[in-house]
Tab-separated table of C-alpha atoms in Angstrom:
chain	number	residue	atom	x	y	z
A	15	UNK	CA	1.036	-178.622	-65.439
A	16	UNK	CA	0.916	-180.210	-62.028
A	17	UNK	CA	-0.041	-183.919	-62.355
A	18	UNK	CA	-2.606	-183.617	-59.545
A	19	UNK	CA	-4.423	-180.841	-61.424
A	20	UNK	CA	-4.186	-182.864	-64.666
A	21	UNK	CA	-5.602	-185.924	-62.944
A	22	UNK	CA	-8.457	-183.939	-61.400
A	23	UNK	CA	-9.401	-182.241	-64.678
A	24	UNK	CA	-9.360	-185.508	-66.635
A	25	UNK	CA	-11.345	-187.368	-63.942
A	26	UNK	CA	-14.034	-184.681	-63.745
A	27	UNK	CA	-14.214	-184.278	-67.537
A	28	UNK	CA	-14.606	-188.027	-68.126
A	29	UNK	CA	-17.232	-188.208	-65.378
A	30	UNK	CA	-19.159	-185.321	-66.961
A	31	UNK	CA	-18.941	-186.643	-70.526
A	32	UNK	CA	-19.989	-190.182	-69.591
A	33	UNK	CA	-22.841	-188.822	-67.447
A	34	UNK	CA	-24.016	-186.592	-70.288
A	35	UNK	CA	-23.752	-189.356	-72.867
A	36	UNK	CA	-26.307	-191.405	-70.944
A	37	UNK	CA	-26.478	-194.839	-69.385
A	38	UNK	CA	-26.751	-196.718	-72.648
A	39	UNK	CA	-23.459	-195.411	-74.022
A	40	UNK	CA	-20.845	-198.164	-73.815
A	41	UNK	CA	-23.204	-200.267	-71.660
A	42	UNK	CA	-22.991	-203.137	-74.106
A	43	UNK	CA	-19.504	-203.176	-75.514
A	44	UNK	CA	-19.600	-204.037	-79.204
A	45	UNK	CA	-16.233	-204.662	-80.903
A	46	UNK	CA	-16.288	-201.098	-82.252
A	47	UNK	CA	-17.054	-199.626	-78.831
A	48	UNK	CA	-14.199	-201.666	-77.366
A	49	UNK	CA	-11.855	-200.062	-79.899
A	50	UNK	CA	-13.376	-196.668	-79.025
A	51	UNK	CA	-12.699	-197.295	-75.336
A	52	UNK	CA	-9.098	-198.225	-76.092
A	53	UNK	CA	-8.656	-195.027	-78.122
A	54	UNK	CA	-10.176	-192.937	-75.306
A	55	UNK	CA	-7.841	-194.553	-72.779
A	56	UNK	CA	-4.842	-193.903	-75.031
A	57	UNK	CA	-5.785	-190.238	-75.518
A	58	UNK	CA	-6.418	-189.870	-71.787
A	59	UNK	CA	-3.046	-191.406	-70.995
A	60	UNK	CA	-1.290	-188.869	-73.235
A	61	UNK	CA	-3.159	-185.962	-71.634
A	62	UNK	CA	-2.362	-187.249	-68.138
A	63	UNK	CA	1.304	-188.001	-68.593
A	64	UNK	CA	2.327	-185.506	-71.288
A	65	UNK	CA	6.076	-185.646	-71.831
A	66	UNK	CA	6.827	-186.759	-68.288
A	67	UNK	CA	7.291	-190.528	-68.081
A	68	UNK	CA	8.801	-190.582	-64.587
A	69	UNK	CA	7.724	-193.075	-61.928
A	70	UNK	CA	6.988	-190.154	-59.590
A	71	UNK	CA	4.413	-188.715	-62.022
A	72	UNK	CA	2.804	-192.144	-62.442
A	73	UNK	CA	2.570	-192.585	-58.676
A	74	UNK	CA	1.109	-189.086	-58.223
A	75	UNK	CA	-1.464	-189.695	-60.974
A	76	UNK	CA	-2.498	-193.105	-59.660
A	77	UNK	CA	-2.857	-191.661	-56.171
A	78	UNK	CA	-4.835	-188.687	-57.506
A	79	UNK	CA	-7.269	-190.837	-59.507
A	80	UNK	CA	-7.803	-193.387	-56.734
A	81	UNK	CA	-8.047	-190.577	-54.154
A	82	UNK	CA	-10.687	-188.648	-56.102
A	83	UNK	CA	-12.645	-191.824	-56.801
A	84	UNK	CA	-12.560	-192.732	-53.125
A	85	UNK	CA	-13.712	-189.246	-52.169
A	86	UNK	CA	-16.548	-189.353	-54.702
A	87	UNK	CA	-17.677	-192.769	-53.412
A	88	UNK	CA	-17.657	-191.503	-49.804
A	89	UNK	CA	-19.723	-188.437	-50.780
A	90	UNK	CA	-22.122	-190.696	-52.704
A	91	UNK	CA	-22.522	-192.904	-49.659
A	92	UNK	CA	-23.324	-189.928	-47.423
A	93	UNK	CA	-25.405	-187.888	-49.846
A	94	UNK	CA	-28.248	-189.592	-51.706
A	95	UNK	CA	-28.828	-186.510	-53.856
A	96	UNK	CA	-25.158	-186.411	-54.940
A	97	UNK	CA	-25.368	-190.094	-55.872
A	98	UNK	CA	-28.491	-189.463	-57.937
A	99	UNK	CA	-26.840	-186.539	-59.725
A	100	UNK	CA	-23.665	-188.456	-60.540
A	101	UNK	CA	-25.171	-191.872	-61.244
A	102	UNK	CA	-28.880	-191.307	-61.833
A	103	UNK	CA	-31.522	-193.822	-60.793
A	104	UNK	CA	-33.033	-196.960	-62.349
A	105	UNK	CA	-35.882	-196.538	-64.833
A	106	UNK	CA	-38.697	-198.947	-65.675
A	107	UNK	CA	-38.980	-199.225	-69.471
A	108	UNK	CA	-41.414	-202.153	-69.802
A	109	UNK	CA	-44.437	-202.739	-67.583
A	110	UNK	CA	-46.936	-205.599	-68.000
A	111	UNK	CA	-45.517	-206.624	-71.359
A	112	UNK	CA	-45.736	-203.146	-72.878
A	113	UNK	CA	-42.830	-200.958	-73.860
A	114	UNK	CA	-43.155	-197.514	-72.267
A	115	UNK	CA	-42.370	-195.670	-75.485
A	116	UNK	CA	-41.484	-192.209	-74.203
A	117	UNK	CA	-39.300	-193.527	-71.389
A	118	UNK	CA	-37.564	-195.885	-73.798
A	119	UNK	CA	-36.989	-193.235	-76.461
A	120	UNK	CA	-35.624	-190.695	-73.986
A	121	UNK	CA	-33.252	-193.217	-72.434
A	122	UNK	CA	-32.327	-194.658	-75.866
A	123	UNK	CA	-33.600	-198.175	-75.197
A	124	UNK	CA	-35.225	-200.021	-78.089
A	125	UNK	CA	-37.669	-202.916	-78.009
A	126	UNK	CA	-34.900	-205.046	-79.509
A	127	UNK	CA	-32.593	-204.200	-76.575
A	128	UNK	CA	-35.265	-205.343	-74.115
A	129	UNK	CA	-35.979	-208.548	-76.062
A	130	UNK	CA	-32.271	-209.303	-76.285
A	131	UNK	CA	-31.912	-208.934	-72.509
A	132	UNK	CA	-35.033	-211.082	-72.016
A	133	UNK	CA	-33.635	-213.839	-74.234
A	134	UNK	CA	-30.179	-213.704	-72.651
A	135	UNK	CA	-31.287	-213.600	-69.027
A	136	UNK	CA	-34.462	-215.697	-68.960
A	137	UNK	CA	-34.876	-217.317	-72.370
A	138	UNK	CA	-38.087	-215.366	-72.941
A	139	UNK	CA	-39.543	-215.204	-76.420
A	140	UNK	CA	-41.899	-212.236	-76.465
A	141	UNK	CA	-42.419	-208.852	-74.833
A	142	UNK	CA	-45.733	-209.935	-73.282
A	143	UNK	CA	-43.842	-212.472	-71.144
A	144	UNK	CA	-42.064	-209.618	-69.355
A	145	UNK	CA	-43.564	-208.107	-66.221
A	146	UNK	CA	-40.960	-205.379	-65.835
A	147	UNK	CA	-37.790	-204.376	-67.632
A	148	UNK	CA	-35.590	-201.928	-65.770
A	149	UNK	CA	-32.753	-199.821	-67.150
A	150	UNK	CA	-30.183	-200.088	-64.363
A	151	UNK	CA	-27.555	-197.562	-63.264
A	152	UNK	CA	-24.794	-199.288	-65.242
A	153	UNK	CA	-26.861	-199.158	-68.455
A	154	UNK	CA	-27.815	-202.846	-68.485
A	155	UNK	CA	-31.430	-203.976	-68.686
A	156	UNK	CA	-32.751	-206.332	-66.023
A	157	UNK	CA	-35.832	-208.401	-66.697
A	158	UNK	CA	-38.554	-209.559	-64.320
A	159	UNK	CA	-40.641	-212.239	-66.076
A	160	UNK	CA	-44.397	-212.598	-65.521
B	17	UNK	CA	-49.846	-193.037	-79.903
B	18	UNK	CA	-46.517	-192.566	-78.170
B	19	UNK	CA	-45.188	-190.494	-81.042
B	20	UNK	CA	-47.939	-187.887	-80.559
B	21	UNK	CA	-47.960	-187.871	-76.768
B	22	UNK	CA	-44.456	-186.982	-75.619
B	23	UNK	CA	-45.197	-186.940	-71.870
B	24	UNK	CA	-43.301	-189.567	-69.916
B	25	UNK	CA	-45.511	-192.368	-68.654
B	26	UNK	CA	-46.300	-192.242	-64.915
B	27	UNK	CA	-46.338	-195.717	-63.459
B	28	UNK	CA	-47.441	-197.489	-60.298
B	29	UNK	CA	-45.319	-200.562	-59.792
B	30	UNK	CA	-44.563	-202.979	-56.990
B	31	UNK	CA	-40.794	-203.016	-57.531
B	32	UNK	CA	-38.595	-201.995	-54.639
B	33	UNK	CA	-36.667	-199.325	-56.501
B	34	UNK	CA	-36.376	-195.591	-56.217
B	35	UNK	CA	-37.176	-194.435	-59.710
B	36	UNK	CA	-37.313	-190.648	-59.214
B	37	UNK	CA	-38.942	-189.800	-62.528
B	38	UNK	CA	-38.668	-186.044	-62.015
B	39	UNK	CA	-34.925	-186.358	-61.709
B	40	UNK	CA	-34.853	-188.428	-64.924
B	41	UNK	CA	-36.806	-185.687	-66.692
B	42	UNK	CA	-34.373	-183.034	-65.462
B	43	UNK	CA	-31.499	-185.307	-66.468
B	44	UNK	CA	-32.833	-185.681	-70.036
B	45	UNK	CA	-33.092	-181.899	-70.396
B	46	UNK	CA	-29.563	-181.406	-68.991
B	47	UNK	CA	-28.337	-184.163	-71.326
B	48	UNK	CA	-29.737	-182.302	-74.356
B	49	UNK	CA	-28.076	-179.071	-73.219
B	50	UNK	CA	-24.846	-181.008	-72.593
B	51	UNK	CA	-24.941	-182.564	-76.064
B	52	UNK	CA	-25.496	-179.118	-77.584
B	53	UNK	CA	-22.470	-177.739	-75.709
B	54	UNK	CA	-20.460	-180.821	-76.703
B	55	UNK	CA	-21.239	-180.417	-80.420
B	56	UNK	CA	-20.703	-176.662	-80.203
B	57	UNK	CA	-17.267	-177.378	-78.717
B	58	UNK	CA	-16.593	-179.822	-81.556
B	59	UNK	CA	-17.539	-177.228	-84.191
B	60	UNK	CA	-15.346	-174.606	-82.502
B	61	UNK	CA	-12.487	-177.120	-82.388
B	62	UNK	CA	-12.988	-177.958	-86.087
B	63	UNK	CA	-12.810	-174.321	-87.148
B	64	UNK	CA	-9.683	-173.783	-85.086
B	65	UNK	CA	-10.710	-171.936	-81.925
B	66	UNK	CA	-8.594	-174.410	-79.966
B	67	UNK	CA	-5.764	-174.308	-82.503
B	68	UNK	CA	-4.956	-175.890	-85.899
B	69	UNK	CA	-7.820	-174.575	-88.011
B	70	UNK	CA	-8.856	-171.699	-90.262
B	71	UNK	CA	-9.720	-169.352	-87.368
B	72	UNK	CA	-6.366	-169.992	-85.755
B	73	UNK	CA	-4.156	-169.164	-88.729
B	74	UNK	CA	-3.250	-165.506	-89.020
B	75	UNK	CA	-1.206	-163.565	-91.541
B	76	UNK	CA	0.209	-160.078	-91.025
B	77	UNK	CA	1.715	-158.056	-93.852
B	78	UNK	CA	3.837	-154.978	-93.119
B	79	UNK	CA	6.039	-153.194	-95.677
B	80	UNK	CA	5.824	-156.173	-98.032
B	81	UNK	CA	7.157	-158.547	-95.372
B	82	UNK	CA	4.735	-160.985	-93.825
B	83	UNK	CA	4.357	-163.540	-91.080
B	84	UNK	CA	2.046	-166.535	-90.812
B	85	UNK	CA	1.396	-168.030	-87.401
B	86	UNK	CA	-1.244	-169.630	-85.209
B	87	UNK	CA	-3.120	-167.436	-82.749
B	88	UNK	CA	-4.359	-170.388	-80.708
B	89	UNK	CA	-1.839	-172.887	-79.422
B	90	UNK	CA	-1.967	-175.769	-76.981
B	91	UNK	CA	0.381	-176.481	-74.110
B	92	UNK	CA	3.258	-178.670	-75.306
B	93	UNK	CA	1.734	-178.594	-78.788
B	94	UNK	CA	3.895	-177.767	-81.804
B	95	UNK	CA	3.162	-175.001	-84.250
B	96	UNK	CA	4.880	-173.211	-87.104
B	97	UNK	CA	5.576	-169.536	-87.683
B	98	UNK	CA	6.864	-168.469	-91.099
B	99	UNK	CA	8.309	-165.098	-92.042
B	100	UNK	CA	8.348	-164.093	-95.701
B	101	UNK	CA	10.940	-161.376	-96.225
B	102	UNK	CA	11.486	-159.582	-99.540
B	103	UNK	CA	14.197	-157.283	-100.866
B	104	UNK	CA	16.862	-158.738	-98.599
B	105	UNK	CA	20.241	-157.144	-99.279
B	106	UNK	CA	22.674	-159.515	-97.573
B	107	UNK	CA	21.219	-160.687	-94.268
B	108	UNK	CA	18.054	-161.033	-92.198
B	109	UNK	CA	17.910	-160.111	-88.520
B	110	UNK	CA	15.099	-161.819	-86.605
B	111	UNK	CA	14.600	-160.242	-83.179
B	112	UNK	CA	12.610	-162.247	-80.628
B	113	UNK	CA	12.054	-160.816	-77.140
B	114	UNK	CA	12.918	-163.092	-74.206
B	115	UNK	CA	9.441	-162.474	-72.810
B	116	UNK	CA	8.092	-164.391	-75.852
B	117	UNK	CA	10.636	-167.166	-75.378
B	118	UNK	CA	9.439	-167.671	-71.790
B	119	UNK	CA	6.169	-168.990	-73.228
B	120	UNK	CA	7.318	-170.387	-76.543
B	121	UNK	CA	10.193	-172.747	-77.174
B	122	UNK	CA	11.803	-172.331	-80.597
B	123	UNK	CA	12.469	-175.987	-81.416
B	124	UNK	CA	14.126	-175.318	-84.746
B	125	UNK	CA	14.669	-172.591	-87.298
B	126	UNK	CA	15.041	-173.281	-91.011
B	127	UNK	CA	17.406	-172.172	-92.493
B	128	UNK	CA	19.810	-172.293	-89.579
B	129	UNK	CA	20.939	-168.869	-88.384
B	130	UNK	CA	24.509	-167.830	-88.995
B	131	UNK	CA	24.831	-166.540	-85.420
B	132	UNK	CA	22.756	-165.164	-82.619
B	133	UNK	CA	23.138	-162.846	-79.657
B	134	UNK	CA	21.041	-161.662	-76.754
B	135	UNK	CA	21.100	-157.987	-75.770
B	136	UNK	CA	18.679	-156.212	-73.418
B	137	UNK	CA	16.217	-159.086	-73.299
B	138	UNK	CA	16.046	-159.546	-77.074
B	139	UNK	CA	17.541	-162.529	-78.860
B	140	UNK	CA	18.536	-161.753	-82.418
B	141	UNK	CA	19.155	-164.442	-85.020
B	142	UNK	CA	21.158	-163.489	-88.131
B	143	UNK	CA	20.692	-165.241	-91.462
B	144	UNK	CA	22.798	-164.680	-94.579
B	145	UNK	CA	20.277	-164.174	-97.405
B	146	UNK	CA	19.479	-162.202	-100.533
B	147	UNK	CA	16.369	-161.275	-102.555
B	148	UNK	CA	13.257	-162.915	-101.140
B	149	UNK	CA	13.610	-165.405	-98.312
B	150	UNK	CA	11.463	-167.428	-95.931
B	151	UNK	CA	12.285	-168.295	-92.337
B	152	UNK	CA	10.395	-171.179	-90.764
B	153	UNK	CA	10.283	-171.430	-86.963
B	154	UNK	CA	9.057	-174.617	-85.364
B	155	UNK	CA	7.531	-173.641	-82.008
B	156	UNK	CA	6.270	-175.412	-78.916
B	157	UNK	CA	4.223	-173.783	-76.163
B	158	UNK	CA	5.817	-174.405	-72.781
B	159	UNK	CA	3.415	-172.339	-70.619
B	160	UNK	CA	-0.271	-171.694	-70.959
B	161	UNK	CA	-1.931	-168.286	-70.933
B	162	UNK	CA	-1.834	-165.247	-73.216
B	163	UNK	CA	1.356	-163.914	-74.711
B	164	UNK	CA	1.783	-160.893	-76.929
B	165	UNK	CA	5.178	-159.749	-78.161
B	166	UNK	CA	6.698	-157.713	-80.944
B	167	UNK	CA	9.009	-159.727	-83.179
B	168	UNK	CA	11.067	-157.732	-85.646
B	169	UNK	CA	12.324	-158.944	-89.010
B	170	UNK	CA	14.848	-156.559	-90.516
B	171	UNK	CA	13.346	-153.823	-88.302
B	172	UNK	CA	9.771	-154.575	-89.467
B	173	UNK	CA	7.768	-155.035	-86.256
B	174	UNK	CA	5.108	-157.767	-86.087
B	175	UNK	CA	2.930	-157.966	-82.989
B	176	UNK	CA	2.389	-161.662	-82.418
B	177	UNK	CA	-0.264	-162.746	-79.932
B	178	UNK	CA	-0.969	-166.323	-78.888
B	179	UNK	CA	-3.606	-167.769	-76.642
B	180	UNK	CA	-2.163	-170.972	-75.243
B	181	UNK	CA	-4.647	-173.547	-73.925
B	182	UNK	CA	-3.663	-175.958	-71.142
């Protein structure tokens, strides 16, 4: 198969799968998730290259992936709705020291995740010391202390 | 209790961020549908709809001779096709149409054929044999799409059909 088509299919499939799996997936890379990422990259590499290890194929694939990514970023910049579809938007999960249960459950954020971020970022000890906790686009949790 | 009330909390906050809760709600629904499709795909893959599984393996028996092969193959993926031939007098003739060979590469045949020839778009492999014999063909798909061809073993015709995924 043409390497450009391969590159496009793999790019779009990875984008779709990671979007569907949610922000929290692979947001905090545990040792196991790091291994998982390495396996995914290895499998992707095999699907991209196949039996063709030529420099030409590599150059075509690199150009395809960078080109598509560039195009996607330009479309995101020009279309707010496209950006929201592909990346989503931030979500407040703690307000005035209280975990917003339904938001947290649906976005797979636990109280422990919020407390861990609060300890790491601001040295906070309890949930009631947090004014807001926001689940950001990249899956990390940012904390605004009271 | 949050467990009883499943509606997502509406919130007035003074943060400068565009939360778009309705889009989040749509996203969660789409995510659930996506996960369902993902797991459905996994189940289909496990049972062999994309090759190498119980649904993929097929056996045909005609006149006591039989062939085992995979209906679903993957581009550049290897697969095996085995012919079981009985009551062989002195040789087996395996006739494979060129049309089939355009899609499928025969990587190896065990046992090795004595000779082969191609006439009118059909490649015939000859094997010296007697009694009951098996011929194993190691195949690799070199094009994707659907291919159906009639392969003959000692004049017994088997219609072999493969769906080859990219």
